[in-house]
Coordinates of C-alpha atoms and ligand atoms in Angstrom, one line a residue:
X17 CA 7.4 -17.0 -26.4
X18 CA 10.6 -18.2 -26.8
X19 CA 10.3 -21.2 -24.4
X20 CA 7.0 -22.1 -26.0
X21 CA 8.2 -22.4 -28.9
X22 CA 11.3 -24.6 -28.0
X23 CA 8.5 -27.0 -26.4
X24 CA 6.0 -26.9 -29.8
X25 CA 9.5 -28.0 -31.5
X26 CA 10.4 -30.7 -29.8
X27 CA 7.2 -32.0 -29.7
X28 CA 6.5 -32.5 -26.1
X29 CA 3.3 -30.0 -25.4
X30 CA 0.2 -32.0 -24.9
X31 CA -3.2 -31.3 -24.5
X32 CA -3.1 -31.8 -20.5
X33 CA -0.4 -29.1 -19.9
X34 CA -2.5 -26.0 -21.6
X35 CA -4.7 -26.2 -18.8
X36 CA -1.7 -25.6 -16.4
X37 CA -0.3 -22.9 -18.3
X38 CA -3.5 -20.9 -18.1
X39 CA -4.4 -20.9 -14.7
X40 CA -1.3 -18.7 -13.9
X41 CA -3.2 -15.5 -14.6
X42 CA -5.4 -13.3 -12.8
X43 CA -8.3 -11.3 -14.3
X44 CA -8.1 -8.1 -12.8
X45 CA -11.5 -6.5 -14.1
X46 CA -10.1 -3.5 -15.2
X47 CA -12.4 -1.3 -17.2
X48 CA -9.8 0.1 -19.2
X49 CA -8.5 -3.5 -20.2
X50 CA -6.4 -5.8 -20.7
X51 CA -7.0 -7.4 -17.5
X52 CA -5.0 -10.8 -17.6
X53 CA -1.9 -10.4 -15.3
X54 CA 0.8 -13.4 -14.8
X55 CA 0.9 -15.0 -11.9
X56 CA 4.4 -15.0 -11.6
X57 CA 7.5 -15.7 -12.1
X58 CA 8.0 -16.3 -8.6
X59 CA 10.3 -13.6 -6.4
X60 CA 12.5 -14.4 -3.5
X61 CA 10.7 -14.7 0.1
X62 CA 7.2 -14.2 -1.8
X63 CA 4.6 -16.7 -3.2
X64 CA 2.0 -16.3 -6.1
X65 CA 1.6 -13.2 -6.9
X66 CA 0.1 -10.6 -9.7
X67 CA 3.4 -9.2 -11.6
X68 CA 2.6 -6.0 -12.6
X69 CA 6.6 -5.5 -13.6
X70 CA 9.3 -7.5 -13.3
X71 CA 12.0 -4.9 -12.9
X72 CA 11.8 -2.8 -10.7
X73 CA 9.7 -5.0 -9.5
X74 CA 5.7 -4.2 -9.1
X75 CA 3.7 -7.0 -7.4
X76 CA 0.0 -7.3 -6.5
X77 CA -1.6 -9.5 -3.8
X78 CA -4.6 -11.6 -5.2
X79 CA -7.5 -10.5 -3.4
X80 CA -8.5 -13.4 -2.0
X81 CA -5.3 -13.1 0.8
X82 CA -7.9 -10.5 2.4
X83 CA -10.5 -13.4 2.8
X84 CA -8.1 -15.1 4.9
X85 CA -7.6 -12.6 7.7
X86 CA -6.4 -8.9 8.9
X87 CA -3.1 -9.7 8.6
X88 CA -1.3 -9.9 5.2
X89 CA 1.3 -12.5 5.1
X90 CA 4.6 -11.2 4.1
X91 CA 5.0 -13.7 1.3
X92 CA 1.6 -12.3 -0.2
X93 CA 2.6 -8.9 1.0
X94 CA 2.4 -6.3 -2.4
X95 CA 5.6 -4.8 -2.9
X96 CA 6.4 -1.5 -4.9
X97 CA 9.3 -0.1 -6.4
X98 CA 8.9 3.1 -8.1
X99 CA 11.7 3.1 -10.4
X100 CA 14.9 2.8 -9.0
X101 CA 17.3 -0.7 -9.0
X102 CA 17.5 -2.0 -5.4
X103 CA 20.5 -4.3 -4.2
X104 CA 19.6 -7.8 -4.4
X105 CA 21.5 -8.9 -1.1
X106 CA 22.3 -6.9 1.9
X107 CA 25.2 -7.3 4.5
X108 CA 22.9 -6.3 7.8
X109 CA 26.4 -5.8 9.6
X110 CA 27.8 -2.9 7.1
X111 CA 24.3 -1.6 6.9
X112 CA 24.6 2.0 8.3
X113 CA 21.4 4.6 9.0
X114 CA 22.9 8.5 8.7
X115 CA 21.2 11.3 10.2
X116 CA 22.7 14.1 8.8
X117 CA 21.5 18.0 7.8
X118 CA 20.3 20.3 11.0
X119 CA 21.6 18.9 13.7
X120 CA 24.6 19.5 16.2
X121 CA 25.8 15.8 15.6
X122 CA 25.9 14.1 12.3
X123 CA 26.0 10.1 13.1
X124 CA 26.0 6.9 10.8
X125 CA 24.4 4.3 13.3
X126 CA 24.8 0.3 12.8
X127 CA 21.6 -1.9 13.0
X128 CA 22.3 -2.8 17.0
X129 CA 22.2 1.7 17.1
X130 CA 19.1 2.3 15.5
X131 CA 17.5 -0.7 17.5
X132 CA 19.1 0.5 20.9
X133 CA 17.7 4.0 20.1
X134 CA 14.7 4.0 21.8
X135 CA 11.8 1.8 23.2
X136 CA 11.0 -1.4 21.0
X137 CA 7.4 -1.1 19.8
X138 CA 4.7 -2.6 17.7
X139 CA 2.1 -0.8 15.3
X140 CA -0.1 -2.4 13.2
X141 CA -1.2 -0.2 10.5
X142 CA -1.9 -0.3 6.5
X143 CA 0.6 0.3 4.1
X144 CA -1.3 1.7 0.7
X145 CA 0.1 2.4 -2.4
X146 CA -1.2 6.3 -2.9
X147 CA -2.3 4.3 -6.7
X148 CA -4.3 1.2 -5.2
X149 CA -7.2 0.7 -7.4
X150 CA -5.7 3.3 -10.4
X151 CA -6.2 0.4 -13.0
X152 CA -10.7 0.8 -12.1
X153 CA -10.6 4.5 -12.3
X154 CA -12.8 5.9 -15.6
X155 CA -10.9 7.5 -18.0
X156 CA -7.8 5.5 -17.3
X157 CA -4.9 7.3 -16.6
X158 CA -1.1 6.4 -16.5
X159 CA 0.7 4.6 -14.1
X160 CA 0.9 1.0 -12.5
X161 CA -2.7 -0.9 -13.5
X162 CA -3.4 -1.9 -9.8
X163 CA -6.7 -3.5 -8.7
X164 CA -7.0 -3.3 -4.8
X165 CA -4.0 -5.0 -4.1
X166 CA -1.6 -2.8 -3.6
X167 CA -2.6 -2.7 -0.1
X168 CA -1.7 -4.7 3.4
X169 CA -2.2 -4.5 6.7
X170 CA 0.8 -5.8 9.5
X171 CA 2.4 -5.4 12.5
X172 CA 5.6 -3.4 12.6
X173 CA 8.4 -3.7 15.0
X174 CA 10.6 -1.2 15.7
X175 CA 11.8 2.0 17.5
X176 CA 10.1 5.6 17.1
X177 CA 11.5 8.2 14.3
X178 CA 12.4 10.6 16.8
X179 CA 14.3 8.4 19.1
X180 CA 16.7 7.6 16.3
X181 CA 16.6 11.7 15.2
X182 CA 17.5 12.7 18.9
X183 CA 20.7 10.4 18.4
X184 CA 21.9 13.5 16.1
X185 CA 20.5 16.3 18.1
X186 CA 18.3 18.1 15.3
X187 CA 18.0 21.9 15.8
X188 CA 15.4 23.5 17.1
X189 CA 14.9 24.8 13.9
X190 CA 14.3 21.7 12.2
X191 CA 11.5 21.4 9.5
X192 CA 11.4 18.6 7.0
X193 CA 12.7 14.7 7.7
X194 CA 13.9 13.7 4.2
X195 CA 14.4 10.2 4.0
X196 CA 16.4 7.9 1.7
X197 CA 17.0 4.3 0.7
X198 CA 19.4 2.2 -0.6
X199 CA 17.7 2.1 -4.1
X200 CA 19.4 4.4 -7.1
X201 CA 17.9 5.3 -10.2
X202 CA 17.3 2.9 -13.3
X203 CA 18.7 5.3 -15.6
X204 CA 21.1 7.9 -15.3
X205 CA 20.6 11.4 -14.2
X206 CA 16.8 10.2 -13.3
X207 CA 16.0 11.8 -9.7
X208 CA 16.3 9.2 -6.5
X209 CA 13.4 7.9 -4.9
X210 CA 13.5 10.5 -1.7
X211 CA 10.7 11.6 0.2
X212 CA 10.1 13.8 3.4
X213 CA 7.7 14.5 6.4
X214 CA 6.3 17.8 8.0
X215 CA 9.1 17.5 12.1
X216 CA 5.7 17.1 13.8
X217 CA 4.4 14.3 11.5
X218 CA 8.0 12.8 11.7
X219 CA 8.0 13.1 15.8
X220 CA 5.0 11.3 16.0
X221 CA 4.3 8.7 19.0
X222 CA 3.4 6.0 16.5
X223 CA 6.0 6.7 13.2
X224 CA 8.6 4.2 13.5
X225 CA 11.8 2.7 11.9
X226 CA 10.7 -0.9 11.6
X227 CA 13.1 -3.9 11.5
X228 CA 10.5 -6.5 11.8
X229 CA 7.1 -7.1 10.2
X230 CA 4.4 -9.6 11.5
X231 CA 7.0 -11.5 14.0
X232 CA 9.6 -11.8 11.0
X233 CA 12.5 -9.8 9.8
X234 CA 11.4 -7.3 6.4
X235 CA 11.9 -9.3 3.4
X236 CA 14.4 -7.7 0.9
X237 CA 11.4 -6.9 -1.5
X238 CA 9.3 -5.1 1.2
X239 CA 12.8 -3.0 2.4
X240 CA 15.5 -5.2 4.7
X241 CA 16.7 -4.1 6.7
X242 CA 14.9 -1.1 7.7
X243 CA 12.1 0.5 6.6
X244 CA 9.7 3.7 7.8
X245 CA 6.4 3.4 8.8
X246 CA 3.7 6.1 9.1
X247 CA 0.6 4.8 10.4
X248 CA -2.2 6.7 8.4
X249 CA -0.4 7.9 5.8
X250 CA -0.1 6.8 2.2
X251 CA 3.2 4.5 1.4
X252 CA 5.0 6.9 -0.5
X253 CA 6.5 7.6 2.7
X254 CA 7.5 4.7 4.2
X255 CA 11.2 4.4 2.6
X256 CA 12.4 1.0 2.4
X257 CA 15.8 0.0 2.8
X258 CA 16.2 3.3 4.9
X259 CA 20.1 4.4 4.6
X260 CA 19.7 8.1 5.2
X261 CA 17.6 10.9 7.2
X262 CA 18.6 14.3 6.1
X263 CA 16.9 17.1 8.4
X264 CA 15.7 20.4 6.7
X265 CA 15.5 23.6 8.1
X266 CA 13.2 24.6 5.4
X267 CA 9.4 23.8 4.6
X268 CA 10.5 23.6 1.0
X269 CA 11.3 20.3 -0.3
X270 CA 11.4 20.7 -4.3
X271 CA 12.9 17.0 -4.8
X272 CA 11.1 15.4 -7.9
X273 CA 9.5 12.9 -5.4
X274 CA 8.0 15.8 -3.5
X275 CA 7.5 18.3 -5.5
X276 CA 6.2 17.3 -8.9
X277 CA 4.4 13.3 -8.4
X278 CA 2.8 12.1 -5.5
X279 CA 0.3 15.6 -5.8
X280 CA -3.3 15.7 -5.6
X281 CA -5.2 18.5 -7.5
X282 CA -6.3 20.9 -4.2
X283 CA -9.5 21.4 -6.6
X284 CA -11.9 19.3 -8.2
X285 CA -10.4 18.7 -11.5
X286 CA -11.7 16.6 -14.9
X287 CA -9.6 14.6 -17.6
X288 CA -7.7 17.4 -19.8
X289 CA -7.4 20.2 -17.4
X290 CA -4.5 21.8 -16.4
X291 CA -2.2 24.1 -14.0
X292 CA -4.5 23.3 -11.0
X293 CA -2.7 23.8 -7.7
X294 CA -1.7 20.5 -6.4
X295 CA -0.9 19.5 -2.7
X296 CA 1.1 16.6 -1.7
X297 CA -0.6 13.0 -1.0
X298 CA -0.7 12.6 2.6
X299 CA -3.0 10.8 5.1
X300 CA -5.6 7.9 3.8
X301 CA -9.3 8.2 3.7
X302 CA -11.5 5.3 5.0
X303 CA -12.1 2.3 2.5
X304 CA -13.9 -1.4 2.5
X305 CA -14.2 -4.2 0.4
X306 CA -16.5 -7.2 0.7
X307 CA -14.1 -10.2 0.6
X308 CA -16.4 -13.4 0.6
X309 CA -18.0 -12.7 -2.5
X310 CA -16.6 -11.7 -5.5
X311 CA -18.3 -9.9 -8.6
X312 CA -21.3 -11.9 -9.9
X313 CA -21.2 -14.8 -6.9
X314 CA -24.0 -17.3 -7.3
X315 CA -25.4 -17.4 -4.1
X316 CA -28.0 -20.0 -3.0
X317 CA -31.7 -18.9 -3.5
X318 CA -33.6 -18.8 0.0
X319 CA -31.2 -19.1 2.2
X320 CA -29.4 -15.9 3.8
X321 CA -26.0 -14.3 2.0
X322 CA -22.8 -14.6 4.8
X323 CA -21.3 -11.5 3.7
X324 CA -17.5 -11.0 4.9
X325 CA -15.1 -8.5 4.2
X326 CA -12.3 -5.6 5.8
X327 CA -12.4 -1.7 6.3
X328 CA -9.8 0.2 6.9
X329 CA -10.5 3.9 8.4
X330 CA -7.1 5.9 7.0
X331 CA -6.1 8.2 9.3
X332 CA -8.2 7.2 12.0
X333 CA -10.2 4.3 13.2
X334 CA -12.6 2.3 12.0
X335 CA -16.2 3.9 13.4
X336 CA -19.0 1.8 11.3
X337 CA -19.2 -0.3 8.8
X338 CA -22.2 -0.6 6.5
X339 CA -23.5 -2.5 3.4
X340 CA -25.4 -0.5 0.8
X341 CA -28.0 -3.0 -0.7
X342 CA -31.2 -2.1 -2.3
X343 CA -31.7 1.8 -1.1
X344 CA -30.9 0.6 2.6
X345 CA -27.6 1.2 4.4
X346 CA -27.6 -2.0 6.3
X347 CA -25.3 -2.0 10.0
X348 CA -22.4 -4.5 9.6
X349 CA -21.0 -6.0 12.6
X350 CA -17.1 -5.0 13.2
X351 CA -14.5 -7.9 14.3
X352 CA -12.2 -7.4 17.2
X353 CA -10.1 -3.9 17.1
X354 CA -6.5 -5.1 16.5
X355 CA -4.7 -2.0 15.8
X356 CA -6.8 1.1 15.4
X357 CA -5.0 1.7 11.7
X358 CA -5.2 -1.5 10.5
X359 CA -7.9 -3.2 9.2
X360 CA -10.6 -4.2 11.1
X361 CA -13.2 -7.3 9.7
X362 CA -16.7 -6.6 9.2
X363 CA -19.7 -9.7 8.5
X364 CA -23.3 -9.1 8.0
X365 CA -26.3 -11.7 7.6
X366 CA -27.9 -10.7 4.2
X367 CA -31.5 -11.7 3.9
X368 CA -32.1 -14.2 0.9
X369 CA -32.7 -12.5 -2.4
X370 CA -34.6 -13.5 -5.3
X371 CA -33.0 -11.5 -7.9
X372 CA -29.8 -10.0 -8.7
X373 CA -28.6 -7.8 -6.1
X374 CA -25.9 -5.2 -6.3
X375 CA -24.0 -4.3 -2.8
X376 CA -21.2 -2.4 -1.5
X377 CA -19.6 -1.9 2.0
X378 CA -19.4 2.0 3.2
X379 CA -16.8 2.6 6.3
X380 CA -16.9 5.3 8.0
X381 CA -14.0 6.5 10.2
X382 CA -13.8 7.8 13.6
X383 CA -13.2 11.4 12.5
X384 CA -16.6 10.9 10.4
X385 CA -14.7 10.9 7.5
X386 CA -17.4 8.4 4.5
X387 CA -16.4 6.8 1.7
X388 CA -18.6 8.2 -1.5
X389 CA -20.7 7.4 -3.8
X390 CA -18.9 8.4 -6.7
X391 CA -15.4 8.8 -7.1
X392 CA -13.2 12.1 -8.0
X393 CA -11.2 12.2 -10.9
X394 CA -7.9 12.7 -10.7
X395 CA -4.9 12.8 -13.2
X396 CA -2.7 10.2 -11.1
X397 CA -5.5 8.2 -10.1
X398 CA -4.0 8.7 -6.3
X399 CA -6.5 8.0 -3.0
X400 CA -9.5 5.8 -4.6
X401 CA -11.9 5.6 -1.9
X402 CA -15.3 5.2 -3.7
X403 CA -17.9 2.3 -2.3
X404 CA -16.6 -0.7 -4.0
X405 CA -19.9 -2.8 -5.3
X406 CA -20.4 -6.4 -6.6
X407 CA -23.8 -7.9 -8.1
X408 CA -25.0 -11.3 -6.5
X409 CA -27.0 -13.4 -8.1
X410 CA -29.2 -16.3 -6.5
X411 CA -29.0 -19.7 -8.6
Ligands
MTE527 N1 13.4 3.1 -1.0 C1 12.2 3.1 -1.5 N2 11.2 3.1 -0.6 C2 9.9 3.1 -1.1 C3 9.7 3.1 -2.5 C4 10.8 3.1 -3.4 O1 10.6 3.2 -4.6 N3 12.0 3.1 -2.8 N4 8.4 3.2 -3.0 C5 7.3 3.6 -2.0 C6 6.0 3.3 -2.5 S1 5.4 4.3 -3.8 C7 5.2 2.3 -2.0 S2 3.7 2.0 -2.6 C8 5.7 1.5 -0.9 C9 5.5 0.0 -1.2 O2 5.9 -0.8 -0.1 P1 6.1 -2.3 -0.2 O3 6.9 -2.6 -1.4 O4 6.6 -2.8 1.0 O5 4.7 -2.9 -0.4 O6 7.1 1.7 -0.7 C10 7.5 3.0 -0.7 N5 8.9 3.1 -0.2
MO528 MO1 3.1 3.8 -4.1

């Protein structure tokens, strides 16, 4: 406002540089409108991106990134911060990890500690906001208006969890892995963003402390200089800017972050109802999106549709990809398996149509695990996993 105004006044806005000023928005289609988002300002180590929030920062990728391969880039790479004000630089050399709590010996390790911990691997899995998708679910609820970008798919670099936990010795009555990052609440007395994992889930072969993301170091935004990652599991848990592990010897964890968000009804559930038992979000169900054509592409009359787009499986590979189109669940092809958690193209030759056609892309996961039909309500708007469609229409 304030800068517009300043240029109206001194009389230098033209005609030519409206244009400009309006093609800095995305139009996110969200039912429950308004669906205009900025396209920027833009952040440190990040291009154009959907702001959401400024501070703590929210950002969405535009959807078309997914067109453009399996990989997210990590300048287009969503980021999340769910309330608390994160440091703005970050001396990798004072950075220290903790592991504190059950075990026989507490230790504060240096970067070169946590990386000389254990074997160096790479995963490739999805990180997804438990909220991707909340700003298309009917009645709208509260929370971050995400489309489907709060969602990305790359390769993490790092050493397993329990190589880093077996530095302290936990005790072998360990339960919980709470973990902790650099981040401290916006406003006083508000709870800090701290999360924990089941000892089995945390000792898993594939959960890792990452350093490095798609052959780069983590930008700050996405959690420099460490960060967890749990393949198959919603990205609540994957603490960025990890600085502390505390290990429980309880299968309590009442922390606000635990114990009263991030919970799914364990019922079915409709707009209004309350004190339903609730369960914590956990592992991700299987989800596609069609990424060549958007909603209400004009596509050439005659000649046969290219279709394009990614699945993702959740908790388990990617089994089959189809496209729903006119009563017939059609068998897409799958591109090359990268990573079993990450996502995995699909394509598909559509016949030529001669009306409007509405489509949607069903995965289905190696634990036979479908997307539905119709999605379940919930009051967060957590783990939308319905069959995304899009009408066509020939021209
Ligand atoms: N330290 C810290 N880690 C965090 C969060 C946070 O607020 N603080 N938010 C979590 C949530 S809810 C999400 S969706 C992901 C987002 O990861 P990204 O910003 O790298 O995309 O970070 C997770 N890790
Ligand atoms: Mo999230």
């Amino acid at each position: 406002m304030l800068s517009r105004r300043a240029l109206i006044a001194s009389g230098v806005v033209g005609a030519a540089a409206l244009p400009a000023l309006a093609e800095r928005f995305a139009d996110l289609a969200l039912p429950g409108g308004p669906s205009a988002r900025p396209l920027g300002p833009i952040f440190p180590q990040k291009g154009e991106m959907i702001v959401q929030r400024v501070h703590p920062p929210l950002l969405e990728t535009p959807f078309d990134v997914f067109d453009t391969g399996v990989i997210t880039p990590n300048d287009r790479f969503f980021v999340r911060w769910s309330g608390g004000v994160m440091p703005t630089s970050i001396e990798a050399k004072a950075h220290r990890l903790t592991v504190r709590g059950a075990v026989k010996q507490p230790v504060a390790l240096t970067l070169d500690e946590v990386a000389g911990a254990g074997e160096t691997i790479e995963v490739m899995a999805v990180n997804q906001c438990a909220g991707n998708g909340r700003g298309l679910q009917e009645p709208r609820v509260g929370g971050a208006q995400w489309a489907h970008g709060a969602m990305g798919n790359a390769r993490w670099r790092g050493v397993r969890l329990r190589d880093v936990l077996d530095k302290a010795r936990v005790s072998s009555n360990a339960k919980r892995v709470r973990l902790a990052g650099l981040d401290t609440p916006m406003i006083d007395g508000a709870p800090q963003f701290i999360k924990s994992l089941p000892i089995d889930v945390a000792r898993r072969d594939d959960v890792i402390v990452a350093w490095g993301m798609n052959g780069d170091m983590l930008p700050l935004l996405n959690g420099y200089p460490l960060r967890l990652i749990v393949p198959g599991w919603f990205a609540t848990y994957w603490v960025k800017m990890l600085s502390d592990i505390e290990i429980l010897d309880t299968d309590v964890d009442d922390s606000y972050f635990m114990a009263k968000t991030y919970r799914m009804p364990a019922i079915p559930v409709a707009p209004g109802d309350k004190d339903f038992p609730t369960v914590p979000i956990s592992s991700m169900p299987p989800r596609s999106w069609i990424t060549s054509h958007a909603q209400g592409a004009r596509v050439a009359r005659g000649r046969p549709i290219e279709l394009r787009g990614i699945a993702m499986g959740g908790d388990a590979g990617v089994a089959r990809v189809e496209v729903l189109a006119g009563g017939k669940a059609i068998p897409a092809t799958l591109g090359r398996d990268e990573g079993t958690l990450g996502f995995r193209r699909w394509t598909l030759s559509l016949p030529p149509i001669a009306r409007e056609l509405v489509i949607g892309a069903r995965c289905t996961n190696a634990n036979g695990v479908t997307q539905p039909d119709v999605q379940a309500w919930n009051p967060s708007g957590y783990a939308r996993n319905v069959v995304e469609r899009i009408m066509l229409v020939p021209a």
